[in-house]
mmCIF file of C-alpha atoms and ligand atoms in Angstrom:
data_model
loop_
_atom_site.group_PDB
_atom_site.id
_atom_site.type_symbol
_atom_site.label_atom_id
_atom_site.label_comp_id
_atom_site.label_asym_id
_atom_site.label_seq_id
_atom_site.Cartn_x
_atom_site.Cartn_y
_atom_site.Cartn_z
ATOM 1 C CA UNK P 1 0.000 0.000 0.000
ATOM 2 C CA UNK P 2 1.483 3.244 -1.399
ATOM 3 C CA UNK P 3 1.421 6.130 1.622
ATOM 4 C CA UNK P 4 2.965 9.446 2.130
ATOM 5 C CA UNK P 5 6.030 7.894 3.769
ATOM 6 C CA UNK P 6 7.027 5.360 1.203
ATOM 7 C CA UNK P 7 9.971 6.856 -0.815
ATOM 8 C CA UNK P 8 9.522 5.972 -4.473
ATOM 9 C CA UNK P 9 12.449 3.306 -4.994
ATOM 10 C CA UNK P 10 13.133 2.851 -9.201
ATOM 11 C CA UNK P 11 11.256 5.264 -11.541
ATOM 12 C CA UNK P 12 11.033 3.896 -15.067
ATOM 13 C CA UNK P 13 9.946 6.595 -17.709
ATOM 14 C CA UNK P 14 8.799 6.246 -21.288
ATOM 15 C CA UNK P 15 10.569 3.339 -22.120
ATOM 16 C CA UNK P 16 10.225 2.197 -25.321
ATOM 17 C CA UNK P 17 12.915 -0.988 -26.869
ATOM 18 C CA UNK P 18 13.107 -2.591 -30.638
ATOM 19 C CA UNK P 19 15.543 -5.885 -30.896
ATOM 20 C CA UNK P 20 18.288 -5.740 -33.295
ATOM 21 C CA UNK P 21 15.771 -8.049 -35.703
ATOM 22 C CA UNK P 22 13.136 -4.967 -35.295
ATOM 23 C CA UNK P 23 10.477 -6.839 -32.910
ATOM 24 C CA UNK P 24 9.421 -3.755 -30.953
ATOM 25 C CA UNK P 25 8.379 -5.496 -27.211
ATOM 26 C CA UNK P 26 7.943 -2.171 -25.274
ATOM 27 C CA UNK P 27 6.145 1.286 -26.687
ATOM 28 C CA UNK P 28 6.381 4.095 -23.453
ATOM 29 C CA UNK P 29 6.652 2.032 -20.804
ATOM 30 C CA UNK P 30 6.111 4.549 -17.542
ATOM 31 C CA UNK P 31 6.080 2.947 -13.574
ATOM 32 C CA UNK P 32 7.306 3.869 -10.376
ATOM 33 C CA UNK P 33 8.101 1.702 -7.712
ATOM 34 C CA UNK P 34 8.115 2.452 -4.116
ATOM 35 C CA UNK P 35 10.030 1.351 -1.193
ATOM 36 C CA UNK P 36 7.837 -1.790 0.673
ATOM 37 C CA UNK P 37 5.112 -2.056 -2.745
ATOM 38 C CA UNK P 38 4.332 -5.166 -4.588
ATOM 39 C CA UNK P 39 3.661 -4.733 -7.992
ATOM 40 C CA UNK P 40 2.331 -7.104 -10.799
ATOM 41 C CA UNK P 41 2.721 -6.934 -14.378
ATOM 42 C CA UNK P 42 0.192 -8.598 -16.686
ATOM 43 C CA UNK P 43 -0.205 -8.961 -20.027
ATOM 44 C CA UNK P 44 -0.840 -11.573 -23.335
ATOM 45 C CA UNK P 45 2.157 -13.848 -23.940
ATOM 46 C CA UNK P 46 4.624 -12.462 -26.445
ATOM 47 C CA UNK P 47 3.786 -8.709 -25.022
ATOM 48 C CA UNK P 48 7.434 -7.509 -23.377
ATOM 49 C CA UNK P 49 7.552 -8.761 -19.957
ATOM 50 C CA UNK P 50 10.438 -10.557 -19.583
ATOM 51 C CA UNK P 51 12.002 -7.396 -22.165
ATOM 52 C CA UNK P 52 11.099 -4.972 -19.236
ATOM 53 C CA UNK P 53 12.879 -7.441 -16.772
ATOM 54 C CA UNK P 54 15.744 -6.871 -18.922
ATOM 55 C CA UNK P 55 16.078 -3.470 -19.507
ATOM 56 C CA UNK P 56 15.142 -2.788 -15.903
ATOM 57 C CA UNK P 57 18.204 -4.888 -14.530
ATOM 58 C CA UNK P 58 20.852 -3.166 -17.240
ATOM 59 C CA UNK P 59 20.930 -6.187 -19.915
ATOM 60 C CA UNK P 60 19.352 -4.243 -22.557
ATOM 61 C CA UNK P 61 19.319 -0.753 -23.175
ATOM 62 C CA UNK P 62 16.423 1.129 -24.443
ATOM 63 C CA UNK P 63 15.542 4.529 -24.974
ATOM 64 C CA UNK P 64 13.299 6.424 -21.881
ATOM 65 C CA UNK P 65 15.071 6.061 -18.582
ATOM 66 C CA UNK P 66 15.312 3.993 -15.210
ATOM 67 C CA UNK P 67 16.553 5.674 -12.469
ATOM 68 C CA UNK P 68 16.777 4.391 -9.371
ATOM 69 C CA UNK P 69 16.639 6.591 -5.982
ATOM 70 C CA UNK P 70 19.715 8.301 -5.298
ATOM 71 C CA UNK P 71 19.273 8.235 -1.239
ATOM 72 C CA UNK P 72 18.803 4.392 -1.825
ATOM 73 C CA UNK P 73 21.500 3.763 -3.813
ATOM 74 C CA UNK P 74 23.897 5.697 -1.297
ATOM 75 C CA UNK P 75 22.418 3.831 1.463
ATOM 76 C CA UNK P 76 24.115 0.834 -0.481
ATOM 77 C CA UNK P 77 27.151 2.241 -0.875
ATOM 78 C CA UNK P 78 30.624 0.309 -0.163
ATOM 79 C CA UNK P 79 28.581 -2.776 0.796
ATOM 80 C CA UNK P 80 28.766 -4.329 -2.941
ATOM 81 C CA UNK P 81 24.835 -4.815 -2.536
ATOM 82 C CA UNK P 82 23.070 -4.104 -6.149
ATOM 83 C CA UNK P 83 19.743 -2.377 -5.623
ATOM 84 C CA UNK P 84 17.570 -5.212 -7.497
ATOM 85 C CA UNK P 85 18.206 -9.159 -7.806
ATOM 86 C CA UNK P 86 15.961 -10.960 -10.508
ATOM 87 C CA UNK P 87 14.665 -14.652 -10.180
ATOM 88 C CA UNK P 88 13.064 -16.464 -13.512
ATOM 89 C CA UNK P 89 11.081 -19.124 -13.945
ATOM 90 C CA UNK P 90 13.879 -21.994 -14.178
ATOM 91 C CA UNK P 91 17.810 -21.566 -14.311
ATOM 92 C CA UNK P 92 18.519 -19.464 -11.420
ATOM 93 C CA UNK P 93 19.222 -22.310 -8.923
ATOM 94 C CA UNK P 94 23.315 -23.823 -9.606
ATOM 95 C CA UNK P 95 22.657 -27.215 -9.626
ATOM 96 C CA UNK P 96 26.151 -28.300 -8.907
ATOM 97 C CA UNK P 97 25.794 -26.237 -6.068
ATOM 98 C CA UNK P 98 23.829 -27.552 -2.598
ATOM 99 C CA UNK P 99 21.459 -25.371 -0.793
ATOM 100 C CA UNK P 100 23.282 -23.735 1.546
ATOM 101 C CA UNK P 101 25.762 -22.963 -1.464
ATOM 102 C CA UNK P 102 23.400 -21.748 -3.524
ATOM 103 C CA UNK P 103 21.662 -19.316 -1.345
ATOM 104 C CA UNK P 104 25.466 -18.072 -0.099
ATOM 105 C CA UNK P 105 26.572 -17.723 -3.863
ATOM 106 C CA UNK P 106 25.776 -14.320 -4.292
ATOM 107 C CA UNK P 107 27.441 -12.957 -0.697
ATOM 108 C CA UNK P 108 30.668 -13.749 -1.972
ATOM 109 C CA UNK P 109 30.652 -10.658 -3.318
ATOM 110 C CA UNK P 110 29.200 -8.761 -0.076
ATOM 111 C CA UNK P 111 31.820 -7.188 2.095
ATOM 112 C CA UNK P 112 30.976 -9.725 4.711
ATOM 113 C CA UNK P 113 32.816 -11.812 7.014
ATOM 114 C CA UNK P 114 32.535 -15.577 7.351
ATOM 115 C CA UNK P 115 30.806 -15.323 9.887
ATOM 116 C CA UNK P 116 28.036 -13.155 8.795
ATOM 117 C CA UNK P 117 27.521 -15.128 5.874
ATOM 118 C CA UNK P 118 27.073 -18.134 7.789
ATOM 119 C CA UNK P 119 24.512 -16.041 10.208
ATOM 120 C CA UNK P 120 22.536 -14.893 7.241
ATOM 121 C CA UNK P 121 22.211 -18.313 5.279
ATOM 122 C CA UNK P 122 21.343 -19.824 8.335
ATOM 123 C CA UNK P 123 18.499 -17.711 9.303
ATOM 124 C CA UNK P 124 17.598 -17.844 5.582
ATOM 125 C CA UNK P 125 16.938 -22.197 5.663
ATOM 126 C CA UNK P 126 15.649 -21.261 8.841
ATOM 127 C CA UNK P 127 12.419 -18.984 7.015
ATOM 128 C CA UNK P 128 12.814 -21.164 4.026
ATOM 129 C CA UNK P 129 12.052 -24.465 6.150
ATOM 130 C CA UNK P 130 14.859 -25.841 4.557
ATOM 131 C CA UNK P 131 17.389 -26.263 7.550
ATOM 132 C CA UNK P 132 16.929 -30.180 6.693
ATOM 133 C CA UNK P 133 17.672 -30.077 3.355
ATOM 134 C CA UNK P 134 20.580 -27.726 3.408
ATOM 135 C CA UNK P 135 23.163 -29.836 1.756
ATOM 136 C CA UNK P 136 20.703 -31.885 -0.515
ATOM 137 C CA UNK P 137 21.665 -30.847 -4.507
ATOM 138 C CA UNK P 138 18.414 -29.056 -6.581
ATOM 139 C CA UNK P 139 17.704 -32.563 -8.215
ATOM 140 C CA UNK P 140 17.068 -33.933 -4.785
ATOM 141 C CA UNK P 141 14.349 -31.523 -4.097
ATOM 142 C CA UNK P 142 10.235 -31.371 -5.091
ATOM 143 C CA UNK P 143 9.531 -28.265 -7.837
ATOM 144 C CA UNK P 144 8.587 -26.118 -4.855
ATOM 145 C CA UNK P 145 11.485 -26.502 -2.940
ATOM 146 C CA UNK P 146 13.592 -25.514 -5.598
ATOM 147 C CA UNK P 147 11.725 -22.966 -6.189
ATOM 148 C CA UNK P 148 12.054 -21.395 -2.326
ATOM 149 C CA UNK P 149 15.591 -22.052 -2.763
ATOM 150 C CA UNK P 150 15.649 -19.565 -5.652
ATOM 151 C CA UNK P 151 13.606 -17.230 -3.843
ATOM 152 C CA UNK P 152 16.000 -17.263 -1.044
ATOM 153 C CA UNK P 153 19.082 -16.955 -3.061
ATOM 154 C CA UNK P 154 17.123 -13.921 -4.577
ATOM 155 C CA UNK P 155 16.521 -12.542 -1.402
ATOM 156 C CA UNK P 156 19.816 -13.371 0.301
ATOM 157 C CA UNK P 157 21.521 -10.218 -1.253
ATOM 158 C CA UNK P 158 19.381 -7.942 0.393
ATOM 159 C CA UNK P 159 18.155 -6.257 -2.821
ATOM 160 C CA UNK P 160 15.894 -2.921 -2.522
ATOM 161 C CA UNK P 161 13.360 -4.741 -5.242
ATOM 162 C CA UNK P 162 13.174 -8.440 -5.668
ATOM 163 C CA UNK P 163 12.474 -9.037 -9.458
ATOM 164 C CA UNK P 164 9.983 -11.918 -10.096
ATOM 165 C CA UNK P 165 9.614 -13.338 -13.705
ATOM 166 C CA UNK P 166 6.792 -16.268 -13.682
ATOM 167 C CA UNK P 167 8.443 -17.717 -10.475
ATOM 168 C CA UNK P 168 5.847 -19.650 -9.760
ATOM 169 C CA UNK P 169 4.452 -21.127 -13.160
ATOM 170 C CA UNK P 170 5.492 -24.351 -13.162
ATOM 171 C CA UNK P 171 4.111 -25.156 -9.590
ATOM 172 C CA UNK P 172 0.657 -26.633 -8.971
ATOM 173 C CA UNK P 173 -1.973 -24.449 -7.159
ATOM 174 C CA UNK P 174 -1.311 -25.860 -3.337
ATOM 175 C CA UNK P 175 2.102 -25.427 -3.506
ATOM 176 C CA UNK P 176 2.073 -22.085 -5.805
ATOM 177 C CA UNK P 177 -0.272 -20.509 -2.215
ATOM 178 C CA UNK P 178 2.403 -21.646 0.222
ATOM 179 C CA UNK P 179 4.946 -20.270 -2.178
ATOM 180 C CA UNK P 180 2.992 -17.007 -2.046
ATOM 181 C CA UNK P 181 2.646 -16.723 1.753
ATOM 182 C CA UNK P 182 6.280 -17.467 1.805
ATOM 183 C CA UNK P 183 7.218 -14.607 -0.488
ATOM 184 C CA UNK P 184 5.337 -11.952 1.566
ATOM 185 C CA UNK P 185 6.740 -13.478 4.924
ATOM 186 C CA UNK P 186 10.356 -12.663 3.306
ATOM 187 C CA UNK P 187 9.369 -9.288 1.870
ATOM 188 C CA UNK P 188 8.315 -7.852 4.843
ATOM 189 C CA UNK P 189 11.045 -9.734 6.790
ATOM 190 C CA UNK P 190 13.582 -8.045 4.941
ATOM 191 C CA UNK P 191 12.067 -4.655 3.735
ATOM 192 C CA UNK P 192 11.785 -5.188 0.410
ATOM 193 C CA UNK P 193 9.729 -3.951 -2.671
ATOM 194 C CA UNK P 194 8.549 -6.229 -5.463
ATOM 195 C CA UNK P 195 8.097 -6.469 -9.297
ATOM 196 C CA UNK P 196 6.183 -9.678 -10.301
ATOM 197 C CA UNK P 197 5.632 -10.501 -13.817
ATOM 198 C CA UNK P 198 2.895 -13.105 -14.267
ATOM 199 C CA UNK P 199 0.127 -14.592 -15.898
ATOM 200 C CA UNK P 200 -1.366 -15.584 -13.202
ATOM 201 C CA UNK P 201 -4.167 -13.913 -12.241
ATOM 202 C CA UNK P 202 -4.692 -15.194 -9.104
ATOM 203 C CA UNK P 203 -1.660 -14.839 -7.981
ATOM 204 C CA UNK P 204 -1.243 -11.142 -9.157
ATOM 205 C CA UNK P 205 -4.316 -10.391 -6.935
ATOM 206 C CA UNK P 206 -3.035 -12.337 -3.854
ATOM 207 C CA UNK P 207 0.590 -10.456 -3.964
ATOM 208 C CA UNK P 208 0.133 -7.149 -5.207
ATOM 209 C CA UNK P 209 -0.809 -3.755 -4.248
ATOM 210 C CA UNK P 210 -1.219 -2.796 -7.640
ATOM 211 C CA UNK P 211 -1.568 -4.514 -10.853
ATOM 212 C CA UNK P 212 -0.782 -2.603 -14.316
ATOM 213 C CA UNK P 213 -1.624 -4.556 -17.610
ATOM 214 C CA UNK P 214 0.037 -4.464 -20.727
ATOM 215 C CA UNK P 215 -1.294 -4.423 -24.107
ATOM 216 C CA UNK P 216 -0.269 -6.979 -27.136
ATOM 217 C CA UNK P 217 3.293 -5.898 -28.441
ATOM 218 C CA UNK P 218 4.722 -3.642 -28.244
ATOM 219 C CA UNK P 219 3.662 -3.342 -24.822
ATOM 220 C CA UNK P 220 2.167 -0.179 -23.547
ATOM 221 C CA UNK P 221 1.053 -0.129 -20.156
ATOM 222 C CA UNK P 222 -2.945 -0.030 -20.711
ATOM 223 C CA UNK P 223 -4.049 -0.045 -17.079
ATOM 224 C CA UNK P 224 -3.230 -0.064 -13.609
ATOM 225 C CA UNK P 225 -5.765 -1.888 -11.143
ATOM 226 C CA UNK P 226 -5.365 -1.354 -7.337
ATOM 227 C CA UNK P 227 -6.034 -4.331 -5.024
ATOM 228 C CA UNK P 228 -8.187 -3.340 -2.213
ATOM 229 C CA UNK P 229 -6.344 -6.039 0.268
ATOM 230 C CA UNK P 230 -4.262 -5.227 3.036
ATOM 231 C CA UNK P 231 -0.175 -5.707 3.149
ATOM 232 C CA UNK P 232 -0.532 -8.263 5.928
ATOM 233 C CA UNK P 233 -3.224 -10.357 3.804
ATOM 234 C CA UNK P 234 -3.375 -14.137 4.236
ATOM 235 C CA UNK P 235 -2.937 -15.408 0.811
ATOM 236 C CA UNK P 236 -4.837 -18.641 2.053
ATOM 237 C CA UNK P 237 -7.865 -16.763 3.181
ATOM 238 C CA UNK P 238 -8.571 -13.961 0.658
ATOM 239 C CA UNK P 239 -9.641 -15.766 -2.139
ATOM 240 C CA UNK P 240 -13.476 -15.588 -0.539
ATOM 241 C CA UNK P 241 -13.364 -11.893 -0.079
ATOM 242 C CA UNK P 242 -15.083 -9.215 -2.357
ATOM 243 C CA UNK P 243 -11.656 -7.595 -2.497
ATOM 244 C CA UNK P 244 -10.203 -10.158 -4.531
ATOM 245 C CA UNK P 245 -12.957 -11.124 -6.163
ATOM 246 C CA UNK P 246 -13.588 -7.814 -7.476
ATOM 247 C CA UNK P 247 -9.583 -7.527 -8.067
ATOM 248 C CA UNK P 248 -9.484 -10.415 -10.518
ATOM 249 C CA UNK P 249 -12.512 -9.571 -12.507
ATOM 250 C CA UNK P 250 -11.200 -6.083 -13.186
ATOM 251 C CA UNK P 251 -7.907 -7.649 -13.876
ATOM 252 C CA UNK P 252 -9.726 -9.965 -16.544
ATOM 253 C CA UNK P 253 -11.570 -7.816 -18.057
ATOM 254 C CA UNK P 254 -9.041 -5.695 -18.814
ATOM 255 C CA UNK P 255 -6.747 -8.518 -19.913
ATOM 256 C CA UNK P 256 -9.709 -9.792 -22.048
ATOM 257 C CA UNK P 257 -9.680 -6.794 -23.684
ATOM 258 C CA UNK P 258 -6.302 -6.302 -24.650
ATOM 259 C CA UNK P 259 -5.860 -10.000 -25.935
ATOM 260 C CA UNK P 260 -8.822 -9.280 -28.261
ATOM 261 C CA UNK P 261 -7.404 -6.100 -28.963
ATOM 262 C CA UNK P 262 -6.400 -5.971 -32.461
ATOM 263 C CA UNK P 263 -3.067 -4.280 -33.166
HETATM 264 P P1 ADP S 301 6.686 -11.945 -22.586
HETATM 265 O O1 ADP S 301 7.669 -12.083 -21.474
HETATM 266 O O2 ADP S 301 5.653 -10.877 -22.369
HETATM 267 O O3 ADP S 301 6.021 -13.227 -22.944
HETATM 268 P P2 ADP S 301 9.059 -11.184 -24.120
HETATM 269 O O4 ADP S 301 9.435 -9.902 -23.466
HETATM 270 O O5 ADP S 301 9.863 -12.380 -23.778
HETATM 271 O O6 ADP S 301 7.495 -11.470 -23.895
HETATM 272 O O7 ADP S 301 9.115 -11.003 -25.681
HETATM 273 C C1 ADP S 301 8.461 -9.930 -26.360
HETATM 274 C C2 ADP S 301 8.630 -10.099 -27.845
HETATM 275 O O8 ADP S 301 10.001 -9.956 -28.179
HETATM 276 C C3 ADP S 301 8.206 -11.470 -28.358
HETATM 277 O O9 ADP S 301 7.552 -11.290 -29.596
HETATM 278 C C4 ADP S 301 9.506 -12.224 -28.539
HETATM 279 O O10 ADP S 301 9.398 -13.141 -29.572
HETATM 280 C C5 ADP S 301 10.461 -11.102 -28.873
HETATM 281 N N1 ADP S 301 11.814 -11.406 -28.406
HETATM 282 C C6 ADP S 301 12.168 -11.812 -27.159
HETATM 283 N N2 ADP S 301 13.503 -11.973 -27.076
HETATM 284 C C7 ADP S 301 14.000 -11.659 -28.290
HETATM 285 C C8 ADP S 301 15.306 -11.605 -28.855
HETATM 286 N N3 ADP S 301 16.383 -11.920 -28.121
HETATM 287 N N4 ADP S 301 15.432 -11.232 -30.149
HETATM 288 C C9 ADP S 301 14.363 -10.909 -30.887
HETATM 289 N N5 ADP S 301 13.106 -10.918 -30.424
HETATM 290 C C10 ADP S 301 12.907 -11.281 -29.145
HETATM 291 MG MG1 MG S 302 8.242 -13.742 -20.320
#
């Protein structure tokens, strides 16, 4: 929930990028992010989600601008922590790496002592559940706990804004809600913002604060739909409630129209 105290975190302004083979995926892309917000990006397959992803974490450049808050980015300063870390769908969990491994991979290059690093991964299995399982390899572990694995390792950093792209897509329902409540247990545990690209609209609802849906490509951002639940929501319990109810049939609609939206 945006309020007067939030400081806006990453501001990204009429962003517009064309691959080299001329497939235009984004057309003035403008969003703001703010410090402690979970936001959801929706949108027909093929639209310029995962292009956004990129451009927002410096793999592709595009024209417009992202600029991330200055007082953040100082408050970072010296510690070698980057103000965003990005988990997709598959590939972001080493798997010649072990749990505990995995989730320490990235504080290798945190000014950090042993010691701390030890601390942190520790309390990390510890939210995670995953204290059991902390030198099993990823192929010795069920689709979901993989998948907290990579959420942790995303987290472990201490990123400003924890980049999401279709985390959860390959899970089934059950284990996609646990997933969820896990994910806003280690947001607010750790302070941080969130982008979530998904096509899930379900799980857009459950998560976010707001909601903005993109049209067919190149993607434009065609609306923005707030969700009337509180930060603290339990993911298991909303589903009944006229808030998300009413959430996910403005969020369909809207999607509906820009599917059948003829470019
Ligand atoms: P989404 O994540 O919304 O499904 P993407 O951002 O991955 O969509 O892709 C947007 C469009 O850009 C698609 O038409 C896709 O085929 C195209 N595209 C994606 N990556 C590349 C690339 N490396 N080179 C050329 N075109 C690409
Ligand atoms: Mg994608």
């Amino acid at each position: 929930m945006t309020s007067a105290q939030q400081r806006w975190l990453v501001r990204i302004s009429d962003v517009s990028f064309t691959y080299p083979n001329g497939v235009q995926a984004l057309s003035g892309v403008s969003l703001e992010l703010a410090e402690g917000e979970v936001v959801s990006v929706i949108g027909p397959s093929g639209c310029g989600k995962s292009t956004l992803v990129s451009v927002l974490s410096g793999l592709r450049e595009s024209t417009g601008s992202v600029v991330w808050n200055r007082d953040v980015l100082r408050e970072l300063d010296g510690s070698g922590r980057r103000p965003f870390s990005v988990v997709f769908q598959r590939n972001t969990v080493m798997p010649w790496l072990n749990v505990e491994k995995n989730i320490a991979f990235g504080l290798r290059y945190l000014k950090l002592s042993r010691q701390d690093i030890r601390q942190r991964v520790n309390s990390l299995l510890e939210t995670g559940g995953l204290v059991d399982f902390r030198r099993a390899y990823p192929h010795e572990l069920s689709g979901g706990m993989e998948r907290r694995v990579a959420l942790l390792t995303g987290v472990a950093t201490l990123p400003k804004l924890l980049i999401l792209d279709e985390p959860f897509s390959a899970l089934d329902e059950p284990t996609r809600v646990s997933l969820h409540r896990e994910l806003l247990v280690l947001l607010r545990e750790y302070g941080m913002s969130a982008l979530l690209i998904t096509h899930d609209l379900g799980e857009a609802v459950s998560l976010s604060n707001r909601v903005c849906v993109f049209s067919n490509r190149p993607a434009r951002l065609s609306s923005v739909v707030d969700i009337k639940l509180p930060p603290d929501r339990d993911v298991e319990k909303i589903r009944a409630t006229d808030e998300y109810q009413d959430g996910y049939r403005e969020l369909w609609e809207s999607l509906w129209q820009q599917i059948n939206a003829r470019v």
